[in-house]
CSV table of N, CA and C in Angstrom, one decimal:
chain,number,residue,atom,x,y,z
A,944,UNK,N,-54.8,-119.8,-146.7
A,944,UNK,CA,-55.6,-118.9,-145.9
A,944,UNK,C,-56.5,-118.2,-146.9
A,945,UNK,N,-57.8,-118.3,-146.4
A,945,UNK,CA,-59.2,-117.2,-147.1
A,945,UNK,C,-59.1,-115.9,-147.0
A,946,UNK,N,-59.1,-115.2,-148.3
A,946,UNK,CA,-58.8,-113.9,-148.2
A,946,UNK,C,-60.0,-113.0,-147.4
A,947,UNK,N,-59.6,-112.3,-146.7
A,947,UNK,CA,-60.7,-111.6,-145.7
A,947,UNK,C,-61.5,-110.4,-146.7
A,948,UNK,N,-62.6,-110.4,-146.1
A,948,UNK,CA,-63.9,-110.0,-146.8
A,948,UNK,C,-63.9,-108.5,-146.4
A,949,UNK,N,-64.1,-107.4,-147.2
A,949,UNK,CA,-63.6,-105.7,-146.8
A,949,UNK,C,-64.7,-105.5,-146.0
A,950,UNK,N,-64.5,-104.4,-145.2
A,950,UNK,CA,-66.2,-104.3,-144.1
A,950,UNK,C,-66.7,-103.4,-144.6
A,951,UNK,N,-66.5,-103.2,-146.0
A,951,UNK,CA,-67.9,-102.1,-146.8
A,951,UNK,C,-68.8,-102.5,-147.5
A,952,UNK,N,-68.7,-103.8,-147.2
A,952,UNK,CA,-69.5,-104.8,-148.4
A,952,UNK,C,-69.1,-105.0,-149.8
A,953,UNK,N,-70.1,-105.6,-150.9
A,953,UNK,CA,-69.3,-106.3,-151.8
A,953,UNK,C,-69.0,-105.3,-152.8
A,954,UNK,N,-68.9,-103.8,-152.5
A,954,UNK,CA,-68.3,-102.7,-153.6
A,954,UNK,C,-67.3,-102.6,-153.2
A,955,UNK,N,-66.8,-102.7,-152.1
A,955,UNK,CA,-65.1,-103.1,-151.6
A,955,UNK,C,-64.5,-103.8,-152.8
A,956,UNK,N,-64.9,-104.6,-152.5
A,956,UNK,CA,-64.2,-106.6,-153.4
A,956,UNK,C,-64.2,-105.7,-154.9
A,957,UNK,N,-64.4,-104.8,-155.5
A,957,UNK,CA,-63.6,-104.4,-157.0
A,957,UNK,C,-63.2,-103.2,-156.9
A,958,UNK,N,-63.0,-102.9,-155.9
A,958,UNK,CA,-61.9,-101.4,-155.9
A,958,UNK,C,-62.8,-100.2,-155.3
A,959,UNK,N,-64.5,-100.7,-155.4
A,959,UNK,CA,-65.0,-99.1,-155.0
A,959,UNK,C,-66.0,-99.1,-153.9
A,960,UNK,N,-65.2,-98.0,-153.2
A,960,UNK,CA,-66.1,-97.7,-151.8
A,960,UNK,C,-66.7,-96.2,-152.2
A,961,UNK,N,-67.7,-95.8,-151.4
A,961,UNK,CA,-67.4,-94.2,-151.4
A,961,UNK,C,-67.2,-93.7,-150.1
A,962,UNK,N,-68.0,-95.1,-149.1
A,962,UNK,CA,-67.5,-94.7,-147.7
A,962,UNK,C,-65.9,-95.1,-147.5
A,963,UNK,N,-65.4,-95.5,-148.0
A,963,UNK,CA,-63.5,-95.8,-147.7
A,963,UNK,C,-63.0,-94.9,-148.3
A,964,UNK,N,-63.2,-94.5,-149.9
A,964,UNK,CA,-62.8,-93.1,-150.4
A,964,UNK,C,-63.4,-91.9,-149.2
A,965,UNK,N,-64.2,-92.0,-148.6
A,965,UNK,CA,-64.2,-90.8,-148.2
A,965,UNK,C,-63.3,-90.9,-147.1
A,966,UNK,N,-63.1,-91.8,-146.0
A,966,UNK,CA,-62.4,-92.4,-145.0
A,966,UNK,C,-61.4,-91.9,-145.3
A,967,UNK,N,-60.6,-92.3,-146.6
A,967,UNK,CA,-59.4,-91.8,-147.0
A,967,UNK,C,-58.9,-90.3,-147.3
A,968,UNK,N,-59.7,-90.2,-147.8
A,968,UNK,CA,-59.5,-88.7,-148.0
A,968,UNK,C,-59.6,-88.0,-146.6
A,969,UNK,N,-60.5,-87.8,-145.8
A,969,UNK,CA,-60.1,-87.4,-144.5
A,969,UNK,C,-59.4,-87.8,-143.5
A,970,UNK,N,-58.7,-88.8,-143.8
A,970,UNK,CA,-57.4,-89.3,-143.3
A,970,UNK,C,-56.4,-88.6,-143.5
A,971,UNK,N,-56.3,-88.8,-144.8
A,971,UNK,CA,-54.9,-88.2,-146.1
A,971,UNK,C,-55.2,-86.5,-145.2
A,972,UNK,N,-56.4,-85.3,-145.7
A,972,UNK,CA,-56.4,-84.2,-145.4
A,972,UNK,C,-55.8,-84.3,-143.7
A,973,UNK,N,-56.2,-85.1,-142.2
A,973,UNK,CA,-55.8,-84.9,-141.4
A,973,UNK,C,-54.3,-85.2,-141.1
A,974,UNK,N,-53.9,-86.0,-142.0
A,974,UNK,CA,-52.3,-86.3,-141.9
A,974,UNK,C,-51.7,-84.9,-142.5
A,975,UNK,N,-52.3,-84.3,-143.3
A,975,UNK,CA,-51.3,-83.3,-144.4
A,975,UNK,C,-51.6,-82.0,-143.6
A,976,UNK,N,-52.7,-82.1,-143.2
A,976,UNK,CA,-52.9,-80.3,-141.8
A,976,UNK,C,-52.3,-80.6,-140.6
A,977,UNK,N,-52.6,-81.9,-139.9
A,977,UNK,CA,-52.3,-82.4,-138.3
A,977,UNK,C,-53.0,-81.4,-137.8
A,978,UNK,N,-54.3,-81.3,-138.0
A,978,UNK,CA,-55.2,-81.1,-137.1
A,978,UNK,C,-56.3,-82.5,-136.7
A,979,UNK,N,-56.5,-81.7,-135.3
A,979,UNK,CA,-57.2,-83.3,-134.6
A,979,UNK,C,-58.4,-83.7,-135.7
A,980,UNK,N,-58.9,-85.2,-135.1
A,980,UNK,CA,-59.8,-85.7,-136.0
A,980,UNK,C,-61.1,-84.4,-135.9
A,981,UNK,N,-61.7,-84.4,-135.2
A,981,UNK,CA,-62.6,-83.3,-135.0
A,981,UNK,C,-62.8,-82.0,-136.0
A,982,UNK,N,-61.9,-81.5,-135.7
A,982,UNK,CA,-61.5,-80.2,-137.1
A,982,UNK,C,-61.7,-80.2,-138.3
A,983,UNK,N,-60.9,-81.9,-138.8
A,983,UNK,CA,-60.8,-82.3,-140.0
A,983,UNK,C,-62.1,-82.4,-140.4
A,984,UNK,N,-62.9,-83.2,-139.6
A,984,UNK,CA,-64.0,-83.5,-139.9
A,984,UNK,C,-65.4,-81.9,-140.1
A,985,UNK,N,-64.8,-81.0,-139.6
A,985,UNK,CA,-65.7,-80.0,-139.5
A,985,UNK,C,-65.1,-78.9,-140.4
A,986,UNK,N,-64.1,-78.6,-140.6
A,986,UNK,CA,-63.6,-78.4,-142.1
A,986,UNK,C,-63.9,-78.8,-143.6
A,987,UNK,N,-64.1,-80.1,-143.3
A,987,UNK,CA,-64.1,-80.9,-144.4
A,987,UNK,C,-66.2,-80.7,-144.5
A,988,UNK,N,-66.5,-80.6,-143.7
A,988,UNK,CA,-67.8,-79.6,-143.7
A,988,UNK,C,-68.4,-78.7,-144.4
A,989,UNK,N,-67.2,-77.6,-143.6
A,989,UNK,CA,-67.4,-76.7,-144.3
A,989,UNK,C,-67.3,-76.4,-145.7
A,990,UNK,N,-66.1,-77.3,-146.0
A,990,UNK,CA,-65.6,-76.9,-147.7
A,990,UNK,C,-66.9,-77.7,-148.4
A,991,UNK,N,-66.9,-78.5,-148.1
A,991,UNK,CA,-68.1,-79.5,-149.2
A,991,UNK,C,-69.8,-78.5,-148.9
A,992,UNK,N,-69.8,-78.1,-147.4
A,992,UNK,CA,-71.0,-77.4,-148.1
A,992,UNK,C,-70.9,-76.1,-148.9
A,993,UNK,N,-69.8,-75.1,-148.5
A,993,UNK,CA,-69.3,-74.3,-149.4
A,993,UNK,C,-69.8,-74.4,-151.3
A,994,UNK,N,-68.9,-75.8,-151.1
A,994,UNK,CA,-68.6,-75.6,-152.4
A,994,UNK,C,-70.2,-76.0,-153.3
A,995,UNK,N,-71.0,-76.3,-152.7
A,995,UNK,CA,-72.4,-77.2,-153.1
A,995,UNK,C,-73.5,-75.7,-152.9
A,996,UNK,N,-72.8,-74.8,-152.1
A,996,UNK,CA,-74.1,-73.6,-152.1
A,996,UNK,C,-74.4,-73.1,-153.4
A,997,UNK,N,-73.7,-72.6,-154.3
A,997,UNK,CA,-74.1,-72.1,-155.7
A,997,UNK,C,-75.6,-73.4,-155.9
A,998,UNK,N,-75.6,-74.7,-156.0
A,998,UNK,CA,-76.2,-75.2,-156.2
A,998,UNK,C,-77.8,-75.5,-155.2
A,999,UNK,N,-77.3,-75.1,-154.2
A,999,UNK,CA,-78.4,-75.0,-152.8
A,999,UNK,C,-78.8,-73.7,-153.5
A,1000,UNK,N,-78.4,-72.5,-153.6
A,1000,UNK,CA,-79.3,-71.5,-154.2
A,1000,UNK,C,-80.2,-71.5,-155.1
A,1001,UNK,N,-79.8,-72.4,-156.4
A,1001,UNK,CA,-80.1,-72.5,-158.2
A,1001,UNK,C,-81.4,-73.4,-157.1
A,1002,UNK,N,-81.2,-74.6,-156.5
A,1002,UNK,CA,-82.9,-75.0,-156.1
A,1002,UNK,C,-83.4,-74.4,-155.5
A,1003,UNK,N,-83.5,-73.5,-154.4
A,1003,UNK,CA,-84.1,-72.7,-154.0
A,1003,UNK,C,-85.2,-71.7,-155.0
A,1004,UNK,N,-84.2,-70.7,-156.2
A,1004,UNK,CA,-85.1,-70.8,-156.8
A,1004,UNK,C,-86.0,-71.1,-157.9
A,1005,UNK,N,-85.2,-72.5,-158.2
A,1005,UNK,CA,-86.7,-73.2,-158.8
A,1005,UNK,C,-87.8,-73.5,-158.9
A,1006,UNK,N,-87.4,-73.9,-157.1
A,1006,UNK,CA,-88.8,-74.5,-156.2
A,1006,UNK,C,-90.1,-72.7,-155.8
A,1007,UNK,N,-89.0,-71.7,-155.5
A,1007,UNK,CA,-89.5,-70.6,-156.1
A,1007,UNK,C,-90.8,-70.6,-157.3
A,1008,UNK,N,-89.5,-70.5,-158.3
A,1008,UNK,CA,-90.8,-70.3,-158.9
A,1008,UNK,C,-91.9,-71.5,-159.6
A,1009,UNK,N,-91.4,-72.6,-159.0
A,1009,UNK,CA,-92.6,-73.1,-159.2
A,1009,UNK,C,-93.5,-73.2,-158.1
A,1010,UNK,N,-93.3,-72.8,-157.3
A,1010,UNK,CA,-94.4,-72.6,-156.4
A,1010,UNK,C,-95.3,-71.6,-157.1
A,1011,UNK,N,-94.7,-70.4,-157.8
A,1011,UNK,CA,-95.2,-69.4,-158.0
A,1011,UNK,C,-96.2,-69.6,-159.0
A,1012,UNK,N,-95.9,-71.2,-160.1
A,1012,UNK,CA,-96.4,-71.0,-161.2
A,1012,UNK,C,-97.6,-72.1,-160.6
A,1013,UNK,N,-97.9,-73.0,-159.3
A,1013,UNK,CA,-98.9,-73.9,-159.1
A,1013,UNK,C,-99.7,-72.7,-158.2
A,1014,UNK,N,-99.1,-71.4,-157.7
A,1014,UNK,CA,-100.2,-70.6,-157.1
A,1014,UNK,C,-101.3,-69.7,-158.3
A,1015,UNK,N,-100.3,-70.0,-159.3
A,1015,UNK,CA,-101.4,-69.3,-160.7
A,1015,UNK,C,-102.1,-69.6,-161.3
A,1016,UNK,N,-101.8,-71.3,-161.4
A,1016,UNK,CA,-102.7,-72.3,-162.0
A,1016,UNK,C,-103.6,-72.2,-161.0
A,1017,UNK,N,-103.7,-72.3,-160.0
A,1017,UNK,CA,-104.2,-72.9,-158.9
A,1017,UNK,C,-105.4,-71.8,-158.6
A,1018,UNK,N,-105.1,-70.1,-159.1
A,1018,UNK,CA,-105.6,-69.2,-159.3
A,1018,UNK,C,-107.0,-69.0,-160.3
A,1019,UNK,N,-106.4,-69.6,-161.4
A,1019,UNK,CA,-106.5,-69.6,-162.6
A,1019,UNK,C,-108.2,-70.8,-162.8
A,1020,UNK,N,-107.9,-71.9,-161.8
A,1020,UNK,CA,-108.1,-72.9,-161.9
A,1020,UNK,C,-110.1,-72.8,-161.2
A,1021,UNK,N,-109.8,-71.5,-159.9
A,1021,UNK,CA,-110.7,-71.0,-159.0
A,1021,UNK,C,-111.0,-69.9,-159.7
A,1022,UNK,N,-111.0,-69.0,-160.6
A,1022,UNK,CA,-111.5,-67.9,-161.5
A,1022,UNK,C,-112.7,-69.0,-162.7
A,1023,UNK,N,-111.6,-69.9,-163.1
A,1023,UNK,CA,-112.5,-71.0,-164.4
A,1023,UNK,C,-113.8,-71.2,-163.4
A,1024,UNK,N,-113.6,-71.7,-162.3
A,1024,UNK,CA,-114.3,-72.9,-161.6
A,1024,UNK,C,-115.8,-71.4,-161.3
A,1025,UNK,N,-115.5,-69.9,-161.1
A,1025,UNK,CA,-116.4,-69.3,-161.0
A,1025,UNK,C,-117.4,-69.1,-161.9
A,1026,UNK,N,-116.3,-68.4,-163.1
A,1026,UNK,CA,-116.9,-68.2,-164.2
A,1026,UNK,C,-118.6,-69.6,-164.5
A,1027,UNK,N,-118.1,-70.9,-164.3
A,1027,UNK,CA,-118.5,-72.1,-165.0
A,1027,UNK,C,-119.8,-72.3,-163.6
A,1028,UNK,N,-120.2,-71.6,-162.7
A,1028,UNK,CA,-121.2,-71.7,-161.3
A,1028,UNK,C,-122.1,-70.7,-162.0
A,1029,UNK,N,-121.7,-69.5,-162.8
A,1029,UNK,CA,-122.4,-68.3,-163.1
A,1029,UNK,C,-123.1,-68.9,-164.2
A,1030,UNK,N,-122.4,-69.8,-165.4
A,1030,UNK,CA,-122.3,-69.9,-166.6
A,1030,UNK,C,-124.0,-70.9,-166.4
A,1031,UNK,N,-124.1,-71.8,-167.4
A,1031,UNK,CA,-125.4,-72.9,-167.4
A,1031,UNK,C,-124.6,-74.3,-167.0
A,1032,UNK,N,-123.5,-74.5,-167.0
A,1032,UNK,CA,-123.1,-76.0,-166.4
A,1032,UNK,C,-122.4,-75.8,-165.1
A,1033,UNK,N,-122.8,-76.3,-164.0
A,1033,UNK,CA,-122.1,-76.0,-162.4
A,1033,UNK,C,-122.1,-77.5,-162.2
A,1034,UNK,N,-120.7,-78.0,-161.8
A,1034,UNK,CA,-120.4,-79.3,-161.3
A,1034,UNK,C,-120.9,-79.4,-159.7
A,1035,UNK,N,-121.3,-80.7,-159.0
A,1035,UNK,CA,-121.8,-80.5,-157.8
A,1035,UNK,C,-120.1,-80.3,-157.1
A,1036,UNK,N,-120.8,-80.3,-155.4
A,1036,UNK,CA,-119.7,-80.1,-154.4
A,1036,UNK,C,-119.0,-78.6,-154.8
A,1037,UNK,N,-118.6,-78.3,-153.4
A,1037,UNK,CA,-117.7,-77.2,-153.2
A,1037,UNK,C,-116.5,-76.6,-153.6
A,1038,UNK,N,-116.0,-75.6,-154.0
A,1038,UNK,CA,-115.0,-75.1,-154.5
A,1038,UNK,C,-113.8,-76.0,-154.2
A,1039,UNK,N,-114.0,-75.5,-152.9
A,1039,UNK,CA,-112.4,-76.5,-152.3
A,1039,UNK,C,-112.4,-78.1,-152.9
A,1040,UNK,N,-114.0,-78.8,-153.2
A,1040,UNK,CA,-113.7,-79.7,-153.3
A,1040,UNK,C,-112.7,-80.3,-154.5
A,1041,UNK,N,-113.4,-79.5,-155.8
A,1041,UNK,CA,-113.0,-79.0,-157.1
A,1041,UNK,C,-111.7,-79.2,-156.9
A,1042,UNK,N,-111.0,-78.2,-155.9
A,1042,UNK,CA,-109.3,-77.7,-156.0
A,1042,UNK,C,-108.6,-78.8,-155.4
A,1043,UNK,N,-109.2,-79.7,-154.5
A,1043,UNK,CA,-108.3,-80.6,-154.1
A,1043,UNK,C,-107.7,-81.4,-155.3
């Protein structure tokens, strides 16, 4: 008899899922609380986002401040762009065109 083929595809066939590890694990937690599938599943929610928020903050403010540092460039970039219309060399087209 042909050995049957795992239904996670061919990361099954050497030991590694992450969808069957996860499967398991929230199996294993709903057998060890006996709360319904439901729960387990929205528990198991809450802890994993829990535990990932320190890290949802730390990007938050990265993206912070780099926002903060392309609105200075970007500042910086439209002060140059004045100075250089006043100056003896002015590139054609419009500011905005410049900034895009």
């Amino acid at each position: 008899r042909a050995p049957r083929d795992p239904p996670f595809g061919h990361h099954a066939r050497r030991g590694f899922s992450t969808v069957e590890t996860a499967a398991s694990a929230l199996a294993g937690m709903q057998a060890l609380s006996g709360l319904p599938w439901w729960a387990t599943v929205s528990l198991a929610t809450l802890g994993l986002r829990t535990s990932l928020l320190p890290f949802t903050l730390k990007q938050r403010q990265a993206m912070a401040t780099l926002q903060m540092c392309l609105r200075d460039a970007r500042q910086k970039r439209v002060k140059k762009g004045d100075e250089e219309e006043e100056g003896e060399g002015t590139r054609g087209g419009t500011m905005e065109d410049r900034l895009r």
